[in-house]
Every structure is written in C-alpha cells, then in structure tokens.
Short mmCIF file of C-alpha atoms in Angstrom, two decimals:
data_model
loop_
_atom_site.label_atom_id
_atom_site.label_comp_id
_atom_site.label_asym_id
_atom_site.label_seq_id
_atom_site.Cartn_x
_atom_site.Cartn_y
_atom_site.Cartn_z
CA UNK A 1 -9.50 154.46 54.29
CA UNK A 2 -9.97 154.28 57.98
CA UNK A 3 -10.48 151.23 59.82
CA UNK A 4 -10.95 150.12 63.34
CA UNK A 5 -9.77 146.88 64.24
CA UNK A 6 -11.13 144.82 67.49
CA UNK A 7 -9.87 141.41 68.65
CA UNK A 8 -8.68 139.94 71.67
CA UNK A 9 -6.49 137.97 69.91
CA UNK A 10 -3.53 140.21 69.18
CA UNK A 11 0.20 140.72 70.75
CA UNK A 12 0.55 142.46 74.00
CA UNK A 13 3.56 143.52 76.09
CA UNK A 14 3.02 140.59 78.64
CA UNK A 15 2.01 138.01 75.58
CA UNK A 16 4.08 139.06 72.47
CA UNK A 17 3.01 135.75 70.65
CA UNK A 18 -0.52 135.92 70.79
CA UNK A 19 -2.64 136.55 67.65
CA UNK A 20 0.45 137.55 65.67
CA UNK A 21 -1.31 136.85 62.37
CA UNK A 22 -3.64 139.61 63.15
CA UNK A 23 -0.52 141.88 63.86
CA UNK A 24 0.66 141.06 60.53
CA UNK A 25 -2.71 141.83 58.79
CA UNK A 26 -2.71 145.16 60.56
CA UNK A 27 0.77 146.00 59.63
CA UNK A 28 -0.19 144.98 55.75
CA UNK A 29 -3.40 147.32 56.12
CA UNK A 30 -1.48 150.15 57.48
CA UNK A 31 0.60 150.55 54.71
CA UNK A 32 -2.06 151.92 52.59
CA UNK A 33 -4.83 152.85 55.27
CA UNK A 34 -5.12 154.25 58.58
CA UNK A 35 -5.95 151.73 60.97
CA UNK A 36 -6.50 151.92 64.89
CA UNK A 37 -6.47 149.02 66.52
CA UNK A 38 -8.49 148.05 70.27
CA UNK A 39 -7.08 144.91 71.79
CA UNK A 40 -8.25 144.14 74.99
CA UNK A 41 -6.47 142.28 77.56
CA UNK A 42 -8.47 139.89 79.75
CA UNK A 43 -8.10 140.50 83.50
CA UNK A 44 -7.22 137.07 84.43
CA UNK A 45 -4.28 137.54 82.34
CA UNK A 46 -3.37 140.91 83.58
CA UNK A 47 -3.48 139.42 87.19
CA UNK A 48 -0.14 137.69 86.73
CA UNK A 49 1.64 141.20 86.50
CA UNK A 50 0.73 142.01 82.67
CA UNK A 51 -0.07 145.94 82.82
CA UNK A 52 -2.37 147.56 80.52
CA UNK A 53 -0.75 150.90 78.90
CA UNK A 54 -2.20 154.29 80.13
CA UNK A 55 -2.33 155.39 76.49
CA UNK A 56 -2.10 153.79 72.74
CA UNK A 57 1.29 152.10 72.15
CA UNK A 58 2.77 152.04 68.66
CA UNK A 59 3.44 149.11 66.58
CA UNK A 60 7.28 149.10 65.22
CA UNK A 61 6.21 147.40 62.26
CA UNK A 62 3.61 150.17 61.36
CA UNK A 63 4.51 153.37 63.11
CA UNK A 64 1.09 155.28 62.67
CA UNK A 65 -0.88 152.60 64.16
CA UNK A 66 -1.95 153.24 67.61
CA UNK A 67 -2.95 149.98 69.58
CA UNK A 68 -4.85 150.13 72.58
CA UNK A 69 -5.37 147.60 75.50
CA UNK A 70 -8.18 148.52 77.54
CA UNK A 71 -8.80 145.73 80.39
CA UNK A 72 -11.41 143.10 79.64
CA UNK A 73 -13.53 142.35 82.45
CA UNK A 74 -15.92 139.01 82.62
CA UNK A 75 -16.98 136.19 84.60
CA UNK A 76 -14.69 133.19 84.05
CA UNK A 77 -16.26 130.06 82.89
CA UNK A 78 -19.98 131.16 83.53
CA UNK A 79 -22.52 133.76 81.64
CA UNK A 80 -20.17 133.02 78.53
CA UNK A 81 -23.08 134.22 76.37
CA UNK A 82 -22.96 137.74 77.92
CA UNK A 83 -19.37 137.93 77.25
CA UNK A 84 -20.42 140.39 74.00
CA UNK A 85 -22.07 142.70 76.79
CA UNK A 86 -19.06 142.43 78.94
CA UNK A 87 -16.61 143.12 76.63
CA UNK A 88 -18.47 146.20 75.18
CA UNK A 89 -18.77 147.45 78.63
CA UNK A 90 -14.83 147.01 79.13
CA UNK A 91 -13.96 148.69 75.84
CA UNK A 92 -16.38 151.44 75.42
CA UNK A 93 -14.57 153.80 77.46
CA UNK A 94 -11.77 153.50 74.79
CA UNK A 95 -13.91 153.32 71.51
CA UNK A 96 -16.01 156.00 72.03
CA UNK A 97 -13.44 158.83 71.90
CA UNK A 98 -11.86 157.21 68.96
CA UNK A 99 -15.21 156.98 67.02
CA UNK A 100 -15.76 160.82 68.03
CA UNK A 101 -12.01 162.00 67.08
CA UNK A 102 -11.34 159.63 64.02
CA UNK A 103 -14.76 158.12 62.85
CA UNK A 104 -13.65 154.81 61.03
CA UNK A 105 -15.12 154.01 57.44
CA UNK A 106 -15.47 150.36 59.04
CA UNK A 107 -14.98 148.32 61.96
CA UNK A 108 -13.26 144.84 61.42
CA UNK A 109 -13.65 142.20 64.16
CA UNK A 110 -11.68 138.96 64.41
CA UNK A 111 -13.46 136.08 65.89
CA UNK A 112 -17.42 136.15 66.29
CA UNK A 113 -18.01 136.37 69.94
CA UNK A 114 -17.30 138.40 72.03
CA UNK A 115 -15.53 140.50 69.87
CA UNK A 116 -18.02 140.40 66.74
CA UNK A 117 -20.52 141.47 69.20
CA UNK A 118 -18.66 144.58 70.42
CA UNK A 119 -17.69 145.49 67.06
CA UNK A 120 -21.33 145.58 65.90
CA UNK A 121 -22.26 147.93 68.60
CA UNK A 122 -19.33 150.21 67.66
CA UNK A 123 -20.04 150.09 63.96
CA UNK A 124 -23.85 151.11 64.71
CA UNK A 125 -22.96 153.92 66.73
CA UNK A 126 -20.38 155.01 64.09
CA UNK A 127 -23.05 154.43 61.37
CA UNK A 128 -20.67 152.46 59.24
CA UNK A 129 -20.45 148.53 58.47
CA UNK A 130 -19.23 145.59 60.40
CA UNK A 131 -16.96 143.21 59.03
CA UNK A 132 -16.38 139.90 61.30
CA UNK A 133 -13.85 137.48 60.52
CA UNK A 134 -14.41 134.00 61.49
CA UNK A 135 -11.23 132.19 62.99
CA UNK A 136 -12.74 128.54 63.02
CA UNK A 137 -13.59 127.44 66.61
CA UNK A 138 -15.64 130.54 67.28
CA UNK A 139 -18.11 128.61 64.56
CA UNK A 140 -17.16 124.94 65.04
CA UNK A 141 -17.07 124.79 68.56
CA UNK A 142 -18.45 127.71 70.94
CA UNK A 143 -21.72 127.02 68.88
CA UNK A 144 -22.05 123.86 70.47
CA UNK A 145 -23.64 125.62 73.48
CA UNK A 146 -27.15 127.03 72.67
CA UNK A 147 -27.05 130.25 74.32
CA UNK A 148 -23.46 131.03 72.62
CA UNK A 149 -24.87 129.93 69.39
CA UNK A 150 -27.57 132.39 69.56
CA UNK A 151 -25.17 135.25 70.45
CA UNK A 152 -22.84 134.08 67.45
CA UNK A 153 -25.73 133.74 64.82
CA UNK A 154 -26.95 136.90 66.02
CA UNK A 155 -23.62 138.29 65.21
CA UNK A 156 -23.09 136.95 61.79
CA UNK A 157 -26.55 137.88 60.68
CA UNK A 158 -26.05 141.34 62.12
CA UNK A 159 -22.81 141.86 60.22
CA UNK A 160 -22.36 143.57 56.79
CA UNK A 161 -19.78 140.78 55.74
CA UNK A 162 -18.71 137.63 57.27
CA UNK A 163 -14.79 136.64 56.50
CA UNK A 164 -13.87 132.79 56.10
CA UNK A 165 -10.40 131.50 56.28
CA UNK A 166 -11.59 128.69 53.85
CA UNK A 167 -14.31 127.20 51.98
CA UNK A 168 -15.10 124.54 54.58
CA UNK A 169 -15.55 126.97 57.22
CA UNK A 170 -17.78 129.11 54.79
CA UNK A 171 -20.16 126.37 54.61
CA UNK A 172 -20.39 125.58 58.29
CA UNK A 173 -21.22 129.48 58.69
CA UNK A 174 -23.97 129.41 55.83
CA UNK A 175 -25.42 126.08 57.54
CA UNK A 176 -26.15 128.49 60.85
CA UNK A 177 -28.47 130.36 58.50
CA UNK A 178 -26.28 133.28 57.49
CA UNK A 179 -26.87 134.67 54.07
CA UNK A 180 -24.66 133.17 51.64
CA UNK A 181 -23.75 136.26 49.68
CA UNK A 182 -22.46 138.10 52.78
CA UNK A 183 -19.79 135.26 53.53
CA UNK A 184 -16.41 135.72 51.84
CA UNK A 185 -13.55 133.36 51.67
CA UNK A 186 -10.41 135.35 52.20
CA UNK A 187 -6.97 133.98 53.02
CA UNK A 188 -4.25 134.56 55.70
CA UNK A 189 -0.85 135.43 54.52
CA UNK A 190 3.00 134.25 55.40
CA UNK A 191 5.70 136.63 55.79
CA UNK A 192 7.57 135.20 52.64
CA UNK A 193 11.02 137.25 53.97
CA UNK A 194 10.59 135.22 57.38
CA UNK A 195 9.39 132.17 56.68
CA UNK A 196 11.26 130.53 53.67
CA UNK A 197 13.43 126.97 53.18
CA UNK A 198 16.70 126.97 54.68
CA UNK A 199 19.88 124.30 55.59
CA UNK A 200 18.52 121.97 58.19
CA UNK A 201 21.76 121.54 59.86
CA UNK A 202 22.41 125.37 59.97
CA UNK A 203 18.89 125.96 61.68
CA UNK A 204 19.59 123.18 64.07
CA UNK A 205 22.53 124.67 65.25
CA UNK A 206 21.31 127.93 65.58
CA UNK A 207 18.62 126.31 68.06
CA UNK A 208 21.21 124.38 70.06
CA UNK A 209 20.05 120.84 68.79
CA UNK A 210 21.71 117.77 67.34
CA UNK A 211 22.50 117.39 63.70
CA UNK A 212 21.22 113.90 63.55
CA UNK A 213 18.01 112.19 64.32
CA UNK A 214 14.29 113.17 63.04
CA UNK A 215 12.63 115.86 64.40
CA UNK A 216 8.87 116.14 64.80
CA UNK A 217 7.56 119.74 65.46
CA UNK A 218 4.23 120.91 67.09
CA UNK A 219 3.56 124.57 67.48
CA UNK A 220 0.48 126.08 68.92
CA UNK A 221 -1.21 126.77 72.38
CA UNK A 222 -1.71 123.89 74.56
CA UNK A 223 -5.49 123.76 74.75
CA UNK A 224 -7.93 120.78 74.57
CA UNK A 225 -8.84 121.59 70.69
CA UNK A 226 -5.16 120.95 69.72
CA UNK A 227 -5.52 116.94 70.41
CA UNK A 228 -1.83 117.00 72.32
CA UNK A 229 -3.12 113.95 74.24
CA UNK A 230 -3.70 112.16 71.18
CA UNK A 231 -0.34 113.21 69.98
CA UNK A 232 1.41 111.79 73.02
CA UNK A 233 -0.34 108.64 72.89
CA UNK A 234 0.83 108.42 69.15
CA UNK A 235 4.27 109.24 70.19
CA UNK A 236 4.31 106.48 72.75
CA UNK A 237 3.21 103.60 70.09
CA UNK A 238 6.22 105.01 67.97
CA UNK A 239 8.52 104.25 70.62
CA UNK A 240 7.26 100.81 71.29
CA UNK A 241 7.49 100.01 67.66
CA UNK A 242 11.07 101.26 67.76
CA UNK A 243 10.94 104.45 65.38
CA UNK A 244 13.65 106.77 66.68
CA UNK A 245 12.52 110.59 66.88
CA UNK A 246 12.22 113.44 69.00
CA UNK A 247 9.18 115.57 69.58
CA UNK A 248 9.35 119.19 70.32
CA UNK A 249 6.67 121.16 71.54
CA UNK A 250 6.48 124.83 70.71
CA UNK A 251 4.01 126.85 72.67
CA UNK A 252 2.45 127.02 75.87
CA UNK A 253 -1.01 127.21 77.58
CA UNK A 254 -2.94 125.79 80.72
CA UNK A 255 -2.87 122.31 79.71
CA UNK A 256 0.95 122.30 79.93
CA UNK A 257 1.61 120.83 83.50
CA UNK A 258 -1.10 117.77 82.74
CA UNK A 259 0.77 117.34 79.21
CA UNK A 260 4.26 117.22 80.85
CA UNK A 261 2.78 114.73 83.52
CA UNK A 262 1.23 112.61 80.68
CA UNK A 263 4.56 112.64 78.87
CA UNK A 264 6.28 111.25 82.10
CA UNK A 265 3.74 108.65 82.83
CA UNK A 266 4.02 107.19 79.03
CA UNK A 267 7.73 106.91 79.45
CA UNK A 268 8.51 109.85 76.91
CA UNK A 269 10.50 112.15 79.04
CA UNK A 270 13.55 111.83 76.94
CA UNK A 271 11.91 111.53 73.85
CA UNK A 272 9.85 115.21 74.29
CA UNK A 273 10.83 118.60 74.73
CA UNK A 274 8.22 121.14 76.36
CA UNK A 275 9.93 124.42 74.44
CA UNK A 276 7.68 126.94 75.72
CA UNK A 277 6.79 130.00 73.88
CA UNK A 278 9.00 131.59 71.29
CA UNK A 279 8.99 134.98 69.33
CA UNK A 280 7.66 134.69 65.63
CA UNK A 281 10.91 135.47 64.28
CA UNK A 282 12.42 132.33 65.59
CA UNK A 283 9.83 130.25 64.69
CA UNK A 284 11.25 129.85 61.01
CA UNK A 285 14.37 127.95 62.37
CA UNK A 286 12.09 125.40 64.29
CA UNK A 287 10.28 124.98 60.85
CA UNK A 288 13.60 124.34 58.91
CA UNK A 289 14.99 122.09 61.52
CA UNK A 290 12.17 119.77 61.48
CA UNK A 291 11.38 116.58 59.44
CA UNK A 292 7.77 116.72 59.78
CA UNK A 293 5.21 119.40 61.63
CA UNK A 294 2.37 117.80 63.53
CA UNK A 295 -1.02 119.24 64.19
CA UNK A 296 -3.87 116.56 65.75
CA UNK A 297 -6.22 119.21 66.27
CA UNK A 298 -10.09 118.17 66.90
CA UNK A 299 -11.35 121.32 64.98
CA UNK A 300 -9.29 123.91 62.89
CA UNK A 301 -9.99 126.74 60.21
CA UNK A 302 -7.31 127.11 57.84
CA UNK A 303 -4.19 127.07 60.42
CA UNK A 304 -1.60 129.50 59.40
CA UNK A 305 1.03 127.20 61.45
CA UNK A 306 0.92 124.61 58.55
CA UNK A 307 0.86 127.52 55.94
CA UNK A 308 4.24 128.60 57.66
CA UNK A 309 5.59 125.07 57.89
CA UNK A 310 5.28 124.71 54.35
CA UNK A 311 6.75 127.98 53.35
CA UNK A 312 9.84 126.71 55.12
CA UNK A 313 9.77 123.41 53.20
CA UNK A 314 8.68 121.23 56.04
CA UNK A 315 5.50 119.04 55.17
CA UNK A 316 3.03 117.97 58.04
CA UNK A 317 1.12 115.39 59.39
CA UNK A 318 -2.39 116.74 60.55
CA UNK A 319 -5.97 116.02 61.20
CA UNK A 320 -8.41 115.88 58.22
CA UNK A 321 -10.35 118.54 59.62
CA UNK A 322 -11.59 121.99 58.51
CA UNK A 323 -9.67 123.47 55.48
CA UNK A 324 -6.35 121.49 56.33
CA UNK A 325 -7.08 119.10 53.24
CA UNK A 326 -6.78 122.14 50.87
CA UNK A 327 -3.29 123.18 52.49
CA UNK A 328 -2.06 119.29 51.97
CA UNK A 329 -3.06 119.06 48.29
CA UNK A 330 0.02 119.33 46.16
CA UNK A 331 2.58 118.59 48.94
CA UNK A 332 3.87 115.22 50.38
CA UNK A 333 1.82 115.91 53.76
CA UNK A 334 -0.41 113.35 55.12
CA UNK A 335 -4.09 113.69 56.85
CA UNK A 336 -5.40 111.28 59.60
CA UNK A 337 -8.81 111.02 61.07
CA UNK A 338 -8.98 113.39 64.59
CA UNK A 339 -8.86 111.48 68.00
CA UNK A 340 -7.14 108.58 66.47
CA UNK A 341 -3.79 107.85 67.75
CA UNK A 342 -2.92 104.69 65.99
CA UNK A 343 -3.73 106.43 62.55
CA UNK A 344 -1.44 109.33 63.84
CA UNK A 345 1.17 107.14 64.54
CA UNK A 346 1.34 105.31 61.67
CA UNK A 347 1.58 108.61 59.24
CA UNK A 348 4.32 109.75 61.56
CA UNK A 349 6.36 106.76 61.32
CA UNK A 350 5.90 107.03 57.44
CA UNK A 351 7.01 110.75 57.31
CA UNK A 352 10.08 109.92 59.84
CA UNK A 353 11.21 106.83 57.90
CA UNK A 354 11.11 108.39 54.59
CA UNK A 355 11.95 111.91 55.24
CA UNK A 356 14.09 113.40 52.75
CA UNK A 357 17.40 114.59 53.59
CA UNK A 358 16.82 117.89 52.01
CA UNK A 359 13.38 119.75 52.10
CA UNK A 360 10.88 119.30 48.95
CA UNK A 361 9.67 122.39 47.40
CA UNK A 362 6.41 123.52 46.19
CA UNK A 363 4.52 126.57 45.25
CA UNK A 364 4.98 129.42 48.08
CA UNK A 365 2.12 130.65 49.88
CA UNK A 366 0.72 134.03 49.32
CA UNK A 367 2.34 136.89 51.69
CA UNK A 368 0.26 139.27 53.92
CA UNK A 369 -0.02 142.22 51.30
CA UNK A 370 -2.03 139.97 49.36
CA UNK A 371 -3.98 138.73 52.36
CA UNK A 372 -4.63 142.51 52.97
CA UNK A 373 -5.83 143.23 49.76
CA UNK A 374 -8.00 140.10 49.52
CA UNK A 375 -9.95 141.51 52.78
CA UNK A 376 -9.97 145.11 51.51
CA UNK A 377 -12.04 143.61 48.37
CA UNK A 378 -14.57 142.75 50.69
CA UNK A 379 -14.58 146.01 52.83
CA UNK A 380 -14.36 148.57 49.86
CA UNK A 381 -17.84 148.11 48.30
CA UNK A 382 -19.64 148.00 51.93
CA UNK A 383 -17.46 151.70 52.54
CA UNK A 384 -18.95 152.93 49.22
CA UNK A 385 -22.61 151.70 50.02
CA UNK A 386 -22.16 153.19 53.69
CA UNK A 387 -21.26 156.47 52.04
CA UNK A 388 -24.24 156.37 49.83
CA UNK A 389 -26.25 155.74 52.95
CA UNK A 390 -27.41 152.46 51.67
CA UNK A 391 -25.15 150.14 53.63
CA UNK A 392 -26.59 146.50 54.18
CA UNK A 393 -25.51 146.22 57.89
#
C-alpha cells in the first residue's frame, strides 16, 4: 500500500523533538508499506534560522521514506478559520508532483485543522480516501471558536474515516455531528525497547542528578492548555506544607519565560529546574529517575507521555480529562480535577510521601507496530472500496 502522510506535527531538522509520535508511527508503517511524508514548517518557526531542505530528506529509521518540509505561510493569530486554505496553498507545490509521480492509495493526516483540510484536498485530487487522525485539542479546544468549529466539522464529515486515540474523544467527535460508524478508536504505541523500567539511581547518575530526594517530572510543550501555572501553584503549597521534592520541567515553549518568572515569585527557584527540550532517546532516563510524573492539563486526548511514563515503571498524577482515566486504571496513579492546585498538591504529596523505593510493575503498553496495524485496519477497507470505485469519501 502507498500512503501520503500530511501533518504539521512532525520532527524537523530545527525541532527534532516535535511530533515524535508521528515519526514512530510512520517508521512502523514504512516497515511494510510505502510512505511519503509532507511535514510543513510554519514560517514563524523558520524565522529563527530554521531552514527548509531543498529536497526531501530521508528518515534514518525508515531509509525509503522521503520527508518533505515545505514552508507553511499563514497569518499568525488572525483568520484562523482560513488556515486550511493557507496550508493547501503552501504545500500544493510539493503535494501535486507526488500525486502525479507516486499516486497514493490513501492520504492520512494528523490534526483536524488545518492539516486535515489540506489532506482532503489532496485526496480528492487523487480520488483516494482521506483518513484524519484527531489529536485531542483540535476537537476539544479549537472548536470553541464558531468559525473554526465549522471548518473542523467540515473536515471530519468529509473524511472517509476519522481516527480517535480514545473512546472519550470519539464521543466528542460524534457530538459534533460526525457519523459514528466512520469514527474509529485506535491507539498510539510506545517504543518498548526504549521505554522500559530501569534502576532509578543509575538513571539519575546518567542525568547528573542526586541519588536522594523525591523527583517530580513534567514533560511536554509549555503552552496554556498544559496547566503549568496550576502546577507551580501546587508546588508552592507543597513547599509551605514542608513536603520535600524537586520538580523537573522537561520541554520548552512560548510560556517558559513567564513560568520562570512565576516560579521565582512563588519562591520555588531552588525547587524547580527548567530542563528544556531533550531528545526522545533521553526521555526514558527522566521517567526512570522520577518518583512520579505529573500532567495537570486542562484538556487532553490520550497523552503518550503518560503511556511512556508507565512503560518505565513510573506512576503519574494527572487531571481527570479526556482518556487519562483509562490510562490510570490498574496502576497506583492518581487523578485530580483540572485547574485545582489544592487537589493537585494533595495528590502529589501522597505520591511523594508514599513513593516506593523500586518502581512497581503493570502490563506493558502496546508497541508502534501494533499501533500501525490498528490504523491499517481502518485504512484497508477504504482502499479496497476506493479501488472498486465505491469509496465512501
């Protein structure tokens, strides 16, 4: 099978940690199928010195996978309902030659809008099905704007299939008026060779951390939906109550300067480390080093960061949103209401005080080959129908 994978959430030479889960999925798909990736680079990211390769690069994990990075031009923070049009105008010079030279059997997009909108245009030109993978916030948050909501609903209704990472997110998609039969629940994988339990002291030694003390870990992108202001407020409560801990914030984003200032204002300077971005290969040691992972998000789908934490034997404290309760089931993890620093502080204190010296064990999450097969089970019938000229798209 030949697939065209289109997404703005994908590693680039300038941002190698961006959308790594999509890279892992593509690598798994490419082990048995031909995949071409179009991963546009927003022009605002390219301003800082990022370059767009003149031609496709090749992924080291899937040598035959061409990855194109056209420049994505759009109007920042305004006319967002037109972002699908902007994206298509930006990528069509890359996509149309691909459709002519190596016509795909299906077009797959991650993120409903604008990525899904551009994917639908490409699929209609190629007369093949379009499959739109929903991430979470694209349906849970972006739809709060009425104009953007209409565009997103148009994409989801126009796709041959919509893929959700959890049952809770599927319910939200169906509530938008999308036919239930075309919404499928699949799952993301976890690299079991990379993310696995290990000795906590050895992990801390490799990271240059002290062997003693309780370590709380957060991993992600520093944006408003992640609730990091709530986390810092909760940590200030922990400090006032005498609970000993250190918080490591792994990741970066536009809110980092404001969060650093907030941490200082709350007197958390010595209790918080802003680690910055790290490569995917270094993340397992951070999970192994931690006593607990925390994710106080306001909205989530089924966050892979928690699946990776569990794969390394580290439980979590997280907001009771999206598909997170399903991940917590069968583990000592704790759930709290979003935007509630008192509840978050209480749950973290309980985990810190009673954290086991050795990581507990529970069933390992499925790998990326399993995740790819889960997606292919959605795509194959659509491709067969398309070849028979009865594609439901």
